[in-house]
């Protein structure tokens, strides 16, 4: 995982982490690095508040933009208690390629195990605000349920391997 320690948005500490919010970048074909750089630029320009703890790229790379104990500006009323993950996507429909999808399953499962979360603590941005984000999972509710099933399967397997 790439981690950029120089990214300091406003250094606002989070409260107790109580959920994971999945997003899509809404800029087809853009890389994780480009999204990370966009967030970094906003820190300097302050034209708006937008960030996420993680961005997962089209090649599956995971870039951490904000430490998990610092607030990211991505999930509205849940900013202070959730970890936000932005997923890159290749086209305007917001469907994810295998590399992005699989590494998101992995990252979410690891975070849920680390923070001892239940499956109901994994949500979409849509579930917070009604925004069509992540577009593919909002417009294909059945695919969101499949994604959650993969997360649950992976975290169960990982937890059992650790014991």
PDB file of C-alpha atoms in Angstrom:
ATOM      1  CA  UNK A   1       0.000   0.000   0.000  1.00  0.00           C
ATOM      2  CA  UNK A   2       1.295   3.424  -0.846  1.00  0.00           C
ATOM      3  CA  UNK A   3       0.976   5.925   1.967  1.00  0.00           C
ATOM      4  CA  UNK A   4       1.544   9.638   1.650  1.00  0.00           C
ATOM      5  CA  UNK A   5       2.510  10.953   5.042  1.00  0.00           C
ATOM      6  CA  UNK A   6       2.733  14.518   3.753  1.00  0.00           C
ATOM      7  CA  UNK A   7      -1.032  14.734   3.227  1.00  0.00           C
ATOM      8  CA  UNK A   8      -2.362  16.806   6.098  1.00  0.00           C
ATOM      9  CA  UNK A   9      -5.798  18.234   5.482  1.00  0.00           C
ATOM     10  CA  UNK A  10      -6.933  19.887   8.658  1.00  0.00           C
ATOM     11  CA  UNK A  11      -5.636  17.403  11.227  1.00  0.00           C
ATOM     12  CA  UNK A  12      -9.102  16.907  12.719  1.00  0.00           C
ATOM     13  CA  UNK A  13      -9.094  13.696  14.698  1.00  0.00           C
ATOM     14  CA  UNK A  14     -11.898  11.239  14.213  1.00  0.00           C
ATOM     15  CA  UNK A  15     -14.061   9.877  16.948  1.00  0.00           C
ATOM     16  CA  UNK A  16     -14.444   6.141  17.384  1.00  0.00           C
ATOM     17  CA  UNK A  17     -14.477   4.599  13.904  1.00  0.00           C
ATOM     18  CA  UNK A  18     -17.968   3.231  13.450  1.00  0.00           C
ATOM     19  CA  UNK A  19     -18.282   2.481   9.738  1.00  0.00           C
ATOM     20  CA  UNK A  20     -16.856   2.294   6.276  1.00  0.00           C
ATOM     21  CA  UNK A  21     -18.365   4.291   3.422  1.00  0.00           C
ATOM     22  CA  UNK A  22     -17.719   3.210  -0.175  1.00  0.00           C
ATOM     23  CA  UNK A  23     -17.660   5.822  -2.955  1.00  0.00           C
ATOM     24  CA  UNK A  24     -16.756   6.054  -6.606  1.00  0.00           C
ATOM     25  CA  UNK A  25     -14.604   8.854  -7.959  1.00  0.00           C
ATOM     26  CA  UNK A  26     -17.098   9.984 -10.636  1.00  0.00           C
ATOM     27  CA  UNK A  27     -14.227  10.811 -13.000  1.00  0.00           C
ATOM     28  CA  UNK A  28     -13.937   7.880 -15.433  1.00  0.00           C
ATOM     29  CA  UNK A  29     -10.442   6.640 -16.193  1.00  0.00           C
ATOM     30  CA  UNK A  30      -8.681   8.836 -13.643  1.00  0.00           C
ATOM     31  CA  UNK A  31      -5.967   7.159 -11.607  1.00  0.00           C
ATOM     32  CA  UNK A  32      -5.735   6.802  -7.859  1.00  0.00           C
ATOM     33  CA  UNK A  33      -2.704   9.108  -7.960  1.00  0.00           C
ATOM     34  CA  UNK A  34      -4.668  11.783  -9.846  1.00  0.00           C
ATOM     35  CA  UNK A  35      -7.453  11.613  -7.257  1.00  0.00           C
ATOM     36  CA  UNK A  36      -4.957  11.763  -4.412  1.00  0.00           C
ATOM     37  CA  UNK A  37      -3.282  14.776  -6.036  1.00  0.00           C
ATOM     38  CA  UNK A  38      -6.673  16.460  -6.455  1.00  0.00           C
ATOM     39  CA  UNK A  39      -7.338  16.072  -2.733  1.00  0.00           C
ATOM     40  CA  UNK A  40      -3.859  17.372  -1.932  1.00  0.00           C
ATOM     41  CA  UNK A  41      -4.438  20.420  -4.117  1.00  0.00           C
ATOM     42  CA  UNK A  42      -7.719  21.154  -2.341  1.00  0.00           C
ATOM     43  CA  UNK A  43      -5.807  21.245   0.926  1.00  0.00           C
ATOM     44  CA  UNK A  44      -3.820  24.144  -0.473  1.00  0.00           C
ATOM     45  CA  UNK A  45      -6.519  25.985  -2.443  1.00  0.00           C
ATOM     46  CA  UNK A  46      -9.329  25.340   0.067  1.00  0.00           C
ATOM     47  CA  UNK A  47     -11.858  25.872  -2.727  1.00  0.00           C
ATOM     48  CA  UNK A  48     -13.912  23.055  -1.209  1.00  0.00           C
ATOM     49  CA  UNK A  49     -13.559  20.292   1.339  1.00  0.00           C
ATOM     50  CA  UNK A  50     -13.162  16.868  -0.235  1.00  0.00           C
ATOM     51  CA  UNK A  51     -10.941  13.945   0.655  1.00  0.00           C
ATOM     52  CA  UNK A  52     -10.989  10.271   1.574  1.00  0.00           C
ATOM     53  CA  UNK A  53      -8.831   8.028   3.662  1.00  0.00           C
ATOM     54  CA  UNK A  54      -8.193   5.687   0.705  1.00  0.00           C
ATOM     55  CA  UNK A  55      -8.372   5.678  -3.086  1.00  0.00           C
ATOM     56  CA  UNK A  56      -8.199   2.383  -4.986  1.00  0.00           C
ATOM     57  CA  UNK A  57      -6.886   2.712  -8.522  1.00  0.00           C
ATOM     58  CA  UNK A  58      -7.566   0.997 -11.810  1.00  0.00           C
ATOM     59  CA  UNK A  59      -4.546  -1.266 -11.316  1.00  0.00           C
ATOM     60  CA  UNK A  60      -5.679  -2.137  -7.796  1.00  0.00           C
ATOM     61  CA  UNK A  61      -3.195   0.171  -6.106  1.00  0.00           C
ATOM     62  CA  UNK A  62      -4.351   1.406  -2.716  1.00  0.00           C
ATOM     63  CA  UNK A  63      -3.260   4.903  -1.815  1.00  0.00           C
ATOM     64  CA  UNK A  64      -3.902   6.164   1.673  1.00  0.00           C
ATOM     65  CA  UNK A  65      -4.566   9.902   1.555  1.00  0.00           C
ATOM     66  CA  UNK A  66      -5.592  10.606   5.136  1.00  0.00           C
ATOM     67  CA  UNK A  67      -4.671   8.575   8.222  1.00  0.00           C
ATOM     68  CA  UNK A  68      -7.607   6.592   9.589  1.00  0.00           C
ATOM     69  CA  UNK A  69      -7.527   8.575  12.827  1.00  0.00           C
ATOM     70  CA  UNK A  70      -8.027  11.857  10.945  1.00  0.00           C
ATOM     71  CA  UNK A  71     -11.277  13.062   9.436  1.00  0.00           C
ATOM     72  CA  UNK A  72     -11.722  12.997   5.680  1.00  0.00           C
ATOM     73  CA  UNK A  73     -14.349  15.108   3.939  1.00  0.00           C
ATOM     74  CA  UNK A  74     -16.292  12.562   1.945  1.00  0.00           C
ATOM     75  CA  UNK A  75     -19.282  11.240   3.881  1.00  0.00           C
ATOM     76  CA  UNK A  76     -21.096  14.313   5.092  1.00  0.00           C
ATOM     77  CA  UNK A  77     -22.593  13.753   8.556  1.00  0.00           C
ATOM     78  CA  UNK A  78     -20.469  10.624   9.086  1.00  0.00           C
ATOM     79  CA  UNK A  79     -17.078  12.222   8.370  1.00  0.00           C
ATOM     80  CA  UNK A  80     -15.994  12.091  12.003  1.00  0.00           C
ATOM     81  CA  UNK A  81     -16.800   8.413  12.586  1.00  0.00           C
ATOM     82  CA  UNK A  82     -16.246   6.646   9.257  1.00  0.00           C
ATOM     83  CA  UNK A  83     -13.445   5.662   6.947  1.00  0.00           C
ATOM     84  CA  UNK A  84     -14.102   6.603   3.324  1.00  0.00           C
ATOM     85  CA  UNK A  85     -12.856   4.608   0.362  1.00  0.00           C
ATOM     86  CA  UNK A  86     -12.981   6.034  -3.172  1.00  0.00           C
ATOM     87  CA  UNK A  87     -12.950   3.503  -6.019  1.00  0.00           C
ATOM     88  CA  UNK A  88     -11.651   4.445  -9.462  1.00  0.00           C
ATOM     89  CA  UNK A  89     -13.632   3.203 -12.469  1.00  0.00           C
ATOM     90  CA  UNK A  90     -12.916   2.990 -16.190  1.00  0.00           C
ATOM     91  CA  UNK A  91     -16.169   4.305 -17.671  1.00  0.00           C
ATOM     92  CA  UNK A  92     -19.078   6.679 -17.113  1.00  0.00           C
ATOM     93  CA  UNK A  93     -21.298   3.867 -15.769  1.00  0.00           C
ATOM     94  CA  UNK A  94     -19.170   3.531 -12.673  1.00  0.00           C
ATOM     95  CA  UNK A  95     -18.667  -0.215 -12.897  1.00  0.00           C
ATOM     96  CA  UNK A  96     -15.376  -1.326 -11.367  1.00  0.00           C
ATOM     97  CA  UNK A  97     -12.715  -3.465 -12.992  1.00  0.00           C
ATOM     98  CA  UNK A  98     -11.500  -6.613 -11.248  1.00  0.00           C
ATOM     99  CA  UNK A  99      -8.337  -5.090  -9.782  1.00  0.00           C
ATOM    100  CA  UNK A 100     -10.190  -2.194  -8.146  1.00  0.00           C
ATOM    101  CA  UNK A 101     -13.083  -4.364  -6.994  1.00  0.00           C
ATOM    102  CA  UNK A 102     -10.948  -7.152  -5.532  1.00  0.00           C
ATOM    103  CA  UNK A 103      -8.639  -4.811  -3.637  1.00  0.00           C
ATOM    104  CA  UNK A 104     -11.614  -2.932  -2.266  1.00  0.00           C
ATOM    105  CA  UNK A 105     -13.019  -6.222  -0.946  1.00  0.00           C
ATOM    106  CA  UNK A 106      -9.623  -6.903   0.634  1.00  0.00           C
ATOM    107  CA  UNK A 107      -9.226  -3.423   2.154  1.00  0.00           C
ATOM    108  CA  UNK A 108     -12.770  -3.255   3.501  1.00  0.00           C
ATOM    109  CA  UNK A 109     -12.486  -6.727   5.050  1.00  0.00           C
ATOM    110  CA  UNK A 110      -9.178  -5.853   6.708  1.00  0.00           C
ATOM    111  CA  UNK A 111     -10.529  -2.582   8.102  1.00  0.00           C
ATOM    112  CA  UNK A 112     -13.724  -4.198   9.338  1.00  0.00           C
ATOM    113  CA  UNK A 113     -11.726  -6.863  11.162  1.00  0.00           C
ATOM    114  CA  UNK A 114      -9.318  -4.314  12.611  1.00  0.00           C
ATOM    115  CA  UNK A 115     -12.121  -2.079  13.921  1.00  0.00           C
ATOM    116  CA  UNK A 116     -14.379  -5.027  14.900  1.00  0.00           C
ATOM    117  CA  UNK A 117     -17.269  -3.920  12.702  1.00  0.00           C
ATOM    118  CA  UNK A 118     -20.434  -5.754  11.750  1.00  0.00           C
ATOM    119  CA  UNK A 119     -21.600  -5.968   8.139  1.00  0.00           C
ATOM    120  CA  UNK A 120     -24.284  -3.337   8.745  1.00  0.00           C
ATOM    121  CA  UNK A 121     -21.460  -0.828   9.296  1.00  0.00           C
ATOM    122  CA  UNK A 122     -20.458  -1.109   5.623  1.00  0.00           C
ATOM    123  CA  UNK A 123     -22.467   1.400   3.612  1.00  0.00           C
ATOM    124  CA  UNK A 124     -22.509   3.369   0.383  1.00  0.00           C
ATOM    125  CA  UNK A 125     -22.349   7.159   0.197  1.00  0.00           C
ATOM    126  CA  UNK A 126     -25.913   6.838  -1.112  1.00  0.00           C
ATOM    127  CA  UNK A 127     -26.992   5.413   2.250  1.00  0.00           C
ATOM    128  CA  UNK A 128     -25.817   8.611   3.971  1.00  0.00           C
ATOM    129  CA  UNK A 129     -27.085  11.292   1.580  1.00  0.00           C
ATOM    130  CA  UNK A 130     -29.115   9.701  -1.201  1.00  0.00           C
ATOM    131  CA  UNK A 131     -26.412  10.753  -3.703  1.00  0.00           C
ATOM    132  CA  UNK A 132     -25.970   8.337  -6.639  1.00  0.00           C
ATOM    133  CA  UNK A 133     -22.619   7.146  -5.245  1.00  0.00           C
ATOM    134  CA  UNK A 134     -21.142   4.700  -5.926  1.00  0.00           C
ATOM    135  CA  UNK A 135     -23.209   4.849  -9.081  1.00  0.00           C
ATOM    136  CA  UNK A 136     -22.922   1.193 -10.117  1.00  0.00           C
ATOM    137  CA  UNK A 137     -23.804  -0.111  -6.645  1.00  0.00           C
ATOM    138  CA  UNK A 138     -26.756   2.285  -6.332  1.00  0.00           C
ATOM    139  CA  UNK A 139     -28.168   1.432  -9.753  1.00  0.00           C
ATOM    140  CA  UNK A 140     -27.465  -2.300  -9.261  1.00  0.00           C
ATOM    141  CA  UNK A 141     -28.488  -3.023  -5.679  1.00  0.00           C
ATOM    142  CA  UNK A 142     -27.983  -6.758  -6.270  1.00  0.00           C
ATOM    143  CA  UNK A 143     -24.300  -6.116  -7.120  1.00  0.00           C
ATOM    144  CA  UNK A 144     -23.887  -4.198  -3.844  1.00  0.00           C
ATOM    145  CA  UNK A 145     -25.206  -7.236  -1.989  1.00  0.00           C
ATOM    146  CA  UNK A 146     -22.764  -9.487  -3.893  1.00  0.00           C
ATOM    147  CA  UNK A 147     -19.902  -7.126  -2.988  1.00  0.00           C
ATOM    148  CA  UNK A 148     -20.878  -7.250   0.679  1.00  0.00           C
ATOM    149  CA  UNK A 149     -21.044 -11.045   0.466  1.00  0.00           C
ATOM    150  CA  UNK A 150     -17.469 -11.171  -0.815  1.00  0.00           C
ATOM    151  CA  UNK A 151     -16.345  -8.842   1.986  1.00  0.00           C
ATOM    152  CA  UNK A 152     -18.028 -11.026   4.590  1.00  0.00           C
ATOM    153  CA  UNK A 153     -16.566 -14.212   3.098  1.00  0.00           C
ATOM    154  CA  UNK A 154     -13.061 -12.735   3.026  1.00  0.00           C
ATOM    155  CA  UNK A 155     -13.215 -11.345   6.547  1.00  0.00           C
ATOM    156  CA  UNK A 156     -14.517 -14.623   7.931  1.00  0.00           C
ATOM    157  CA  UNK A 157     -11.702 -16.528   6.215  1.00  0.00           C
ATOM    158  CA  UNK A 158      -9.120 -13.995   7.398  1.00  0.00           C
ATOM    159  CA  UNK A 159     -10.408 -14.045  10.987  1.00  0.00           C
ATOM    160  CA  UNK A 160     -10.297 -17.846  11.048  1.00  0.00           C
ATOM    161  CA  UNK A 161      -6.729 -17.873   9.709  1.00  0.00           C
ATOM    162  CA  UNK A 162      -5.653 -15.498  12.486  1.00  0.00           C
ATOM    163  CA  UNK A 163      -7.063 -17.602  15.320  1.00  0.00           C
TER     164      UNK A 163
END
